[in-house]
mmCIF file of C-alpha atoms in Angstrom:
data_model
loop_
_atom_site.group_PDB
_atom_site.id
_atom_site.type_symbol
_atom_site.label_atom_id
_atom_site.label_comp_id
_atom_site.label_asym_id
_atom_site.label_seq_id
_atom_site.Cartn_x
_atom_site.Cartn_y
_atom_site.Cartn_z
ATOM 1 C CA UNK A 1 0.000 0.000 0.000
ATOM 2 C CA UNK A 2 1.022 3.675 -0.252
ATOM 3 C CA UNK A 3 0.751 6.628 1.648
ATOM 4 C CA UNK A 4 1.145 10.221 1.264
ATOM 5 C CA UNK A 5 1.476 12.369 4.214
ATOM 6 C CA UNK A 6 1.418 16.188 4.011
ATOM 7 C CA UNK A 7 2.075 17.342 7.701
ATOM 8 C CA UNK A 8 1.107 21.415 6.586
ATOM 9 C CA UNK A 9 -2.313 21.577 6.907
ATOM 10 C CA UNK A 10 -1.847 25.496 5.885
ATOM 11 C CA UNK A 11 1.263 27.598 4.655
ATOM 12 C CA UNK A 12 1.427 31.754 4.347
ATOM 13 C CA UNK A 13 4.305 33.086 1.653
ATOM 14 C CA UNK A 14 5.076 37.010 0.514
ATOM 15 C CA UNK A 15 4.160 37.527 -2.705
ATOM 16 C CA UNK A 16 7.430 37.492 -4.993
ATOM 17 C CA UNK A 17 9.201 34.952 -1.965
ATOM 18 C CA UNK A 18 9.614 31.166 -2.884
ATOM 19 C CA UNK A 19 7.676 28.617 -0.702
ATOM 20 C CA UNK A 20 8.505 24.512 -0.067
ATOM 21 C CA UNK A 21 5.479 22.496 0.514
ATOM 22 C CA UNK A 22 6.592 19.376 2.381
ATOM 23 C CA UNK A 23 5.221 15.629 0.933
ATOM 24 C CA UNK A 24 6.674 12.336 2.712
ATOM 25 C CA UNK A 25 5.785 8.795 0.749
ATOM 26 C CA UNK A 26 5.884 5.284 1.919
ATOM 27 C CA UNK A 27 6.052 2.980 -0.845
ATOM 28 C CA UNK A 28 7.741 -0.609 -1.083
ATOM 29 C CA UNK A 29 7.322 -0.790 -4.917
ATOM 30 C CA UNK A 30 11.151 0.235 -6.525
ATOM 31 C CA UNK A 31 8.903 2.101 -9.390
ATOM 32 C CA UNK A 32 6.443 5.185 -8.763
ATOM 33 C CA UNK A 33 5.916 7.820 -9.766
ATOM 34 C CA UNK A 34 5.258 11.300 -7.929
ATOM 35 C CA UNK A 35 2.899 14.418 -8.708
ATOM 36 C CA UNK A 36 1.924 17.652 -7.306
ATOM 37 C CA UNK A 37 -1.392 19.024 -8.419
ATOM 38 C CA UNK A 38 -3.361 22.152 -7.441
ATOM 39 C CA UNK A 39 -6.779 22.751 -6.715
ATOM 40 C CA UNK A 40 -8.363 26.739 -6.280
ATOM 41 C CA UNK A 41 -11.230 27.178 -5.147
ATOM 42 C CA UNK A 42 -13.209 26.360 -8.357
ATOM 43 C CA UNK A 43 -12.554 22.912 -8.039
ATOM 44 C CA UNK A 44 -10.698 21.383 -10.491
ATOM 45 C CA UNK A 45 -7.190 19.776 -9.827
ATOM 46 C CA UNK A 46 -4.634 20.901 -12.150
ATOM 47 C CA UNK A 47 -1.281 19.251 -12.752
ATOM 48 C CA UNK A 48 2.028 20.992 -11.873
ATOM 49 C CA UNK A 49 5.149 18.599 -11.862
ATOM 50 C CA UNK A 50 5.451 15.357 -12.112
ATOM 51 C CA UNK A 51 8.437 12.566 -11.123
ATOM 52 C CA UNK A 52 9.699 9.368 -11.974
ATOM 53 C CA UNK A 53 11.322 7.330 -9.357
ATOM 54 C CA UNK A 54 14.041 6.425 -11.602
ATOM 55 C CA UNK A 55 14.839 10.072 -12.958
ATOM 56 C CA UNK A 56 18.269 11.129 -12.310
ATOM 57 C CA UNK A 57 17.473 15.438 -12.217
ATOM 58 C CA UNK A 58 14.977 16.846 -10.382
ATOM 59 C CA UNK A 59 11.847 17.884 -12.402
ATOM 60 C CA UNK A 60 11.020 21.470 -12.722
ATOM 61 C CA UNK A 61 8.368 22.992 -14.521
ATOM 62 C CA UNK A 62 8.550 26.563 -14.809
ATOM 63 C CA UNK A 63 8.075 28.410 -11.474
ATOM 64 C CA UNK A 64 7.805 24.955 -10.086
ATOM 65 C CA UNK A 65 10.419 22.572 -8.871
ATOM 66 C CA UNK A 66 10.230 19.328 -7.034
ATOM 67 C CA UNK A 67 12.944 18.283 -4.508
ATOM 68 C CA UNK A 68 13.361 14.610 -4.582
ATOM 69 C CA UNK A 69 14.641 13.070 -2.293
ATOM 70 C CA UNK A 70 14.275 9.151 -2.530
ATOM 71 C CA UNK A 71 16.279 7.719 0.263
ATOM 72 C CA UNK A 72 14.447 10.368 2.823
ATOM 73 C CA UNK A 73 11.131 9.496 0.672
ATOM 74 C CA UNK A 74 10.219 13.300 0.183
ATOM 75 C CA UNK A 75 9.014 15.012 -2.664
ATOM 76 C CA UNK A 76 8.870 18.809 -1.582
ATOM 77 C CA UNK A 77 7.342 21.300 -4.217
ATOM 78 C CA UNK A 78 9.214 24.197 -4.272
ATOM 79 C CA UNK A 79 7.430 27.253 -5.813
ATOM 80 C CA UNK A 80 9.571 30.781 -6.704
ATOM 81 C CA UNK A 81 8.156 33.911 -6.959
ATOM 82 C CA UNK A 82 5.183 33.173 -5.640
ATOM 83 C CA UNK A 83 1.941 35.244 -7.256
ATOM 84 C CA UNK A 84 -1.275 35.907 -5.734
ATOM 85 C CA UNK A 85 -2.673 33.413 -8.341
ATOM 86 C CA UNK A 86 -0.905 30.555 -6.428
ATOM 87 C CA UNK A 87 -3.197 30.855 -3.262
ATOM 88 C CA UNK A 88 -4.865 27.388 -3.738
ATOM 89 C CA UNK A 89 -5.319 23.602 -2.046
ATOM 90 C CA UNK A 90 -1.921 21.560 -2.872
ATOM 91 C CA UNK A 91 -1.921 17.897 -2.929
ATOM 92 C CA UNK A 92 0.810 15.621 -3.261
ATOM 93 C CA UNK A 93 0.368 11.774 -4.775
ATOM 94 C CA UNK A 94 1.727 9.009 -6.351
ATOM 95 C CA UNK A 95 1.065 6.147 -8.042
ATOM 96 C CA UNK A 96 2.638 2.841 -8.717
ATOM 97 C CA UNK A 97 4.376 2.070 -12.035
ATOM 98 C CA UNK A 98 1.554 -0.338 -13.564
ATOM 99 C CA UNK A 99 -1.226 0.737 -12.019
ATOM 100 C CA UNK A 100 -2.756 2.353 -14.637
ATOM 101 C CA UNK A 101 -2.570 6.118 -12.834
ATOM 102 C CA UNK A 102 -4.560 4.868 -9.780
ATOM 103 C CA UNK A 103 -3.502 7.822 -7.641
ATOM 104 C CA UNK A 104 -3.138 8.427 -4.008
ATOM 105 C CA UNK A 105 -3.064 11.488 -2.501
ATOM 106 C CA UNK A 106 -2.107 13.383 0.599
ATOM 107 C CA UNK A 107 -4.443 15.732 2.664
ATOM 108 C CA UNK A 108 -3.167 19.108 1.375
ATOM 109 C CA UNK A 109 -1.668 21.845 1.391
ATOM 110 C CA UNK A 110 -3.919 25.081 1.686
ATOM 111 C CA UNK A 111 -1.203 28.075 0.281
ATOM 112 C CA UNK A 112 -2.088 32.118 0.614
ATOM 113 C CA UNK A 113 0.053 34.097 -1.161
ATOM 114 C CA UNK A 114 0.200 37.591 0.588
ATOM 115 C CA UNK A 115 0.908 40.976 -0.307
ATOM 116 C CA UNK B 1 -10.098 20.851 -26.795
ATOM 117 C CA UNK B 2 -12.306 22.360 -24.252
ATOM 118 C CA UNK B 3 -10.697 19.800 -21.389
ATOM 119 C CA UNK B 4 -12.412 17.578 -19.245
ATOM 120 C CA UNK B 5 -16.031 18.350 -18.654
ATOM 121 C CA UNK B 6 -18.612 17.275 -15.715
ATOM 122 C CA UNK B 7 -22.348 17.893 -15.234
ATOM 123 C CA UNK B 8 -24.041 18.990 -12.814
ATOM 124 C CA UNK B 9 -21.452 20.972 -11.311
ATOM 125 C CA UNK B 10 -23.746 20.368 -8.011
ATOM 126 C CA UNK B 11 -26.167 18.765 -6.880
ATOM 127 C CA UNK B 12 -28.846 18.225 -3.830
ATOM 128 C CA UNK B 13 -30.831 15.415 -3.307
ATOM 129 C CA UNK B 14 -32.486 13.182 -0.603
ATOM 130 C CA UNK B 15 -31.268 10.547 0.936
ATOM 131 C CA UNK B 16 -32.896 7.880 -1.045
ATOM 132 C CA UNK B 17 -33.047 9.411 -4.445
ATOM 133 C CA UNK B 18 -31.033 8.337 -7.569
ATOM 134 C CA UNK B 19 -28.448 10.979 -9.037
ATOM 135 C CA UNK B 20 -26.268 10.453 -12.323
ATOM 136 C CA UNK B 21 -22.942 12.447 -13.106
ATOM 137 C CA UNK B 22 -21.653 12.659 -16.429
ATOM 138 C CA UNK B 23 -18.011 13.344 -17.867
ATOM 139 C CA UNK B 24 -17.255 14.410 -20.840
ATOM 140 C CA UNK B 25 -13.178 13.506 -21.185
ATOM 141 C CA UNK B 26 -10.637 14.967 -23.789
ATOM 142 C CA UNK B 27 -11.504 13.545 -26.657
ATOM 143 C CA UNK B 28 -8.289 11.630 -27.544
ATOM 144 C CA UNK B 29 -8.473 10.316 -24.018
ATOM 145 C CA UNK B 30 -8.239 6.779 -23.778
ATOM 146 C CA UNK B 31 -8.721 6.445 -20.132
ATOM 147 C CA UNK B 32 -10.731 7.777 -17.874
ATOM 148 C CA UNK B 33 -10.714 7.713 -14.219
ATOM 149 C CA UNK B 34 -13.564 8.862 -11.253
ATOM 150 C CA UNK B 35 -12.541 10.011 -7.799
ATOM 151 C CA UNK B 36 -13.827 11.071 -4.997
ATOM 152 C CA UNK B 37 -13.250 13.925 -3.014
ATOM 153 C CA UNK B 38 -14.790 14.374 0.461
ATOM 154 C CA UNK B 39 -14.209 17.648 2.682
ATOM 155 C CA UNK B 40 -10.724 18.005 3.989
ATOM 156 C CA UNK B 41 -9.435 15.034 2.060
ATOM 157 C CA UNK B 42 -7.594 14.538 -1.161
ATOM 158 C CA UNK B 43 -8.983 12.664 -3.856
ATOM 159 C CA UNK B 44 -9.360 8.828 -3.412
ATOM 160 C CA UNK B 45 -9.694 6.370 -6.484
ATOM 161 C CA UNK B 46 -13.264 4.937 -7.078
ATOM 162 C CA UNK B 47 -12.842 3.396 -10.722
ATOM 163 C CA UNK B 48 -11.604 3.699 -14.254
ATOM 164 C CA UNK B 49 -12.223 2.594 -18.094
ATOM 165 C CA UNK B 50 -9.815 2.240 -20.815
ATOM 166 C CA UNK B 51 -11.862 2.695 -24.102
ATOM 167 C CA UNK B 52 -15.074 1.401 -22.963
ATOM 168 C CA UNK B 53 -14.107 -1.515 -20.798
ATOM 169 C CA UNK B 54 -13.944 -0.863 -16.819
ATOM 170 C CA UNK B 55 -10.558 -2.449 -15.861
ATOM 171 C CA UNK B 56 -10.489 -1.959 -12.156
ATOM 172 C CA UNK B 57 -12.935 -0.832 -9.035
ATOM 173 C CA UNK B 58 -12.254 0.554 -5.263
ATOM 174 C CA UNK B 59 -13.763 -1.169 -2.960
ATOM 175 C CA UNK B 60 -15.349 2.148 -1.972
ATOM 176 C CA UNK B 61 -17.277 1.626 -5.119
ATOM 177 C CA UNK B 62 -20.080 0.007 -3.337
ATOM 178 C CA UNK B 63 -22.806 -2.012 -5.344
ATOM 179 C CA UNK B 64 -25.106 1.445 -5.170
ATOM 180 C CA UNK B 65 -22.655 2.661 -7.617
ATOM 181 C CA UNK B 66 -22.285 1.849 -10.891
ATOM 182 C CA UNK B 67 -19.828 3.759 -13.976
ATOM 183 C CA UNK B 68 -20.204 3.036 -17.765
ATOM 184 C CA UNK B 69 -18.719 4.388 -20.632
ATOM 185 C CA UNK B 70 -20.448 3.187 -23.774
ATOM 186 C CA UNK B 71 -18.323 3.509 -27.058
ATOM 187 C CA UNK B 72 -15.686 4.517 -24.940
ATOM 188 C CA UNK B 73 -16.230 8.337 -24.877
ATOM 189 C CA UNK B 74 -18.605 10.148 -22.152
ATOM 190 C CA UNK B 75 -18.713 8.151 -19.277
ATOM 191 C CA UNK B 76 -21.731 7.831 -16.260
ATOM 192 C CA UNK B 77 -21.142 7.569 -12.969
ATOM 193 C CA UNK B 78 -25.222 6.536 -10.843
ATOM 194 C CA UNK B 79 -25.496 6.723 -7.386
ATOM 195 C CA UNK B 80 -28.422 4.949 -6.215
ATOM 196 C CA UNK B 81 -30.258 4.999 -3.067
ATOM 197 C CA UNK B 82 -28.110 8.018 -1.784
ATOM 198 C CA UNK B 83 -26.699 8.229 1.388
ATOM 199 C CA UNK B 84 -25.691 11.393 3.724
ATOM 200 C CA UNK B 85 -22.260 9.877 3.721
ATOM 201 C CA UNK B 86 -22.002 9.877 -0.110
ATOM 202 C CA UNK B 87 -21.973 13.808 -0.311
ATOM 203 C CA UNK B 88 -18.652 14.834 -1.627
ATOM 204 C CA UNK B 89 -16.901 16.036 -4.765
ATOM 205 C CA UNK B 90 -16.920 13.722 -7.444
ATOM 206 C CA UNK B 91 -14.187 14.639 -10.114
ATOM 207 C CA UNK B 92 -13.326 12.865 -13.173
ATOM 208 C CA UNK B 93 -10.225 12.564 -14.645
ATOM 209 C CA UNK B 94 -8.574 11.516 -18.270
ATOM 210 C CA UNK B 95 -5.566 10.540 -19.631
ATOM 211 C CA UNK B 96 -4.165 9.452 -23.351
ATOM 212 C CA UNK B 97 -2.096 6.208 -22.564
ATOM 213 C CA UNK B 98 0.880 5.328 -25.388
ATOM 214 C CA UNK B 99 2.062 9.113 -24.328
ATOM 215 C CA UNK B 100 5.113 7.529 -22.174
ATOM 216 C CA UNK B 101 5.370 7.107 -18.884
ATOM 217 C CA UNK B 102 4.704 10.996 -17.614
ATOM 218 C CA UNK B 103 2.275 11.788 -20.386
ATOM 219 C CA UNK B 104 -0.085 8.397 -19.840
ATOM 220 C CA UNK B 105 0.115 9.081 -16.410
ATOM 221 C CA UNK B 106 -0.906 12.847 -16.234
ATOM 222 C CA UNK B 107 -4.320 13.220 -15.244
ATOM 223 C CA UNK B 108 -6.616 15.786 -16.702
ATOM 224 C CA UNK B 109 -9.476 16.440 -14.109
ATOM 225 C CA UNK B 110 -12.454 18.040 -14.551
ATOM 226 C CA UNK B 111 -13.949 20.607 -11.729
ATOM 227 C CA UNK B 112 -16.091 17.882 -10.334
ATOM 228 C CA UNK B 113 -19.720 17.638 -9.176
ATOM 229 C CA UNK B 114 -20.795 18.287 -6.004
ATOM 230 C CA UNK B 115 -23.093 15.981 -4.272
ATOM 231 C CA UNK B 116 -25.165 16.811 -1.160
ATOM 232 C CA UNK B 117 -27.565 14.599 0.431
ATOM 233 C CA UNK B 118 -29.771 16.069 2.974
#
């Protein structure tokens, strides 16, 4: 079984300062893979960054960049410059290679960008 | 490509009644997945088709629920005999597999319908 734990139930950044949103995993399986997506308050869950267990670099999309860290079993998403537009729900999850995208996900995140 | 698209956005019923949530995936989309998203929670895995066939069920897919996809492109999701503890977001996902690894496995969600049963 996996898990995804997300111990920041709620996170306040500067606009313009960079932010690190915290994401453990448990997993025995040697091949997963590892996604942060972001919900506002409309609803829908949009992707952001996503990583293979086997990648050698650390993915980055953009303002978005995922620390991996696969002996601790963390998967931090590190966001730069934050904007007001970022203020949103952020879940972590991850799904095992083979299982056809069957994802699990953390608790969340809830980020508000300030002035 | 208008993305993935869900109807009713919300809906209220009684416990007892019958309610039916459709998605309308991207239409390349091969697979499509259903989750569920109660308050406070991230989404958890009910079920998903590839083309038209349904390959795998949670077991939080009780037998009140049932998901087709005929011809493999809009897909149902029925709840029947609704229950207070079935309110919650229902979102529906798709994905294009034969993309690779990171583009088979990127979910495309819709904004979900919102179920509550009084």
């Amino acid at each position: 079984a996996q898990k995804i734990t997300q111990t920041q139930p709620g996170m306040f950044v500067q606009e313009k300062e960079a932010v690190t949103l915290d994401c453990t995993y448990d997993t025995s399986d040697p091949s997963y893979g590892l996604f942060w997506y972001k919900q506002p308050s409309s609803g829908e869950m949009i992707f952001l960054i996503y990583q293979g267990s086997y990648d050698q670099q650390n993915a980055t999309e953009g303002r978005y960049s995922l620390n991996f860290q696969k002996a601790r079993k963390s998967a931090n998403l590190v966001i730069s410059a934050s904007q007001l537009g970022d203020s949103a729900m952020y879940f972590c999850a991850m799904f095992r290679t083979g299982t056809a995208s069957k994802l699990t996900f953390g608790t969340g995140t809830r980020l508000q960008v300030t002035l | 490509d208008t993305g993935v698209s869900q109807d009713p956005r919300h809906k209220i019923t009684k416990r007892g009644q019958n309610v039916t949530f459709r998605c309308d995936p991207i239409s390349e989309h091969n697979r499509l997945y259903w989750y569920r998203q109660t308050l406070g929670q991230g989404p958890e895995f009910l079920t998903y088709f590839q083309n038209e066939a349904q390959l795998e069920k949670s077991r939080l897919l009780s037998d009140r629920f049932s998901a087709e996809r005929p011809k493999g492109s809009f897909s149902t999701l029925e709840i029947q005999r609704t229950e207070q503890g079935d309110s919650a977001m229902y979102l529906c996902a798709s994905s294009l597999l034969g993309q690779g690894a990171r583009g088979a496995n990127v979910l495309t969600f819709g904004a979900g319908s919102r179920l509550t049963v009084l």
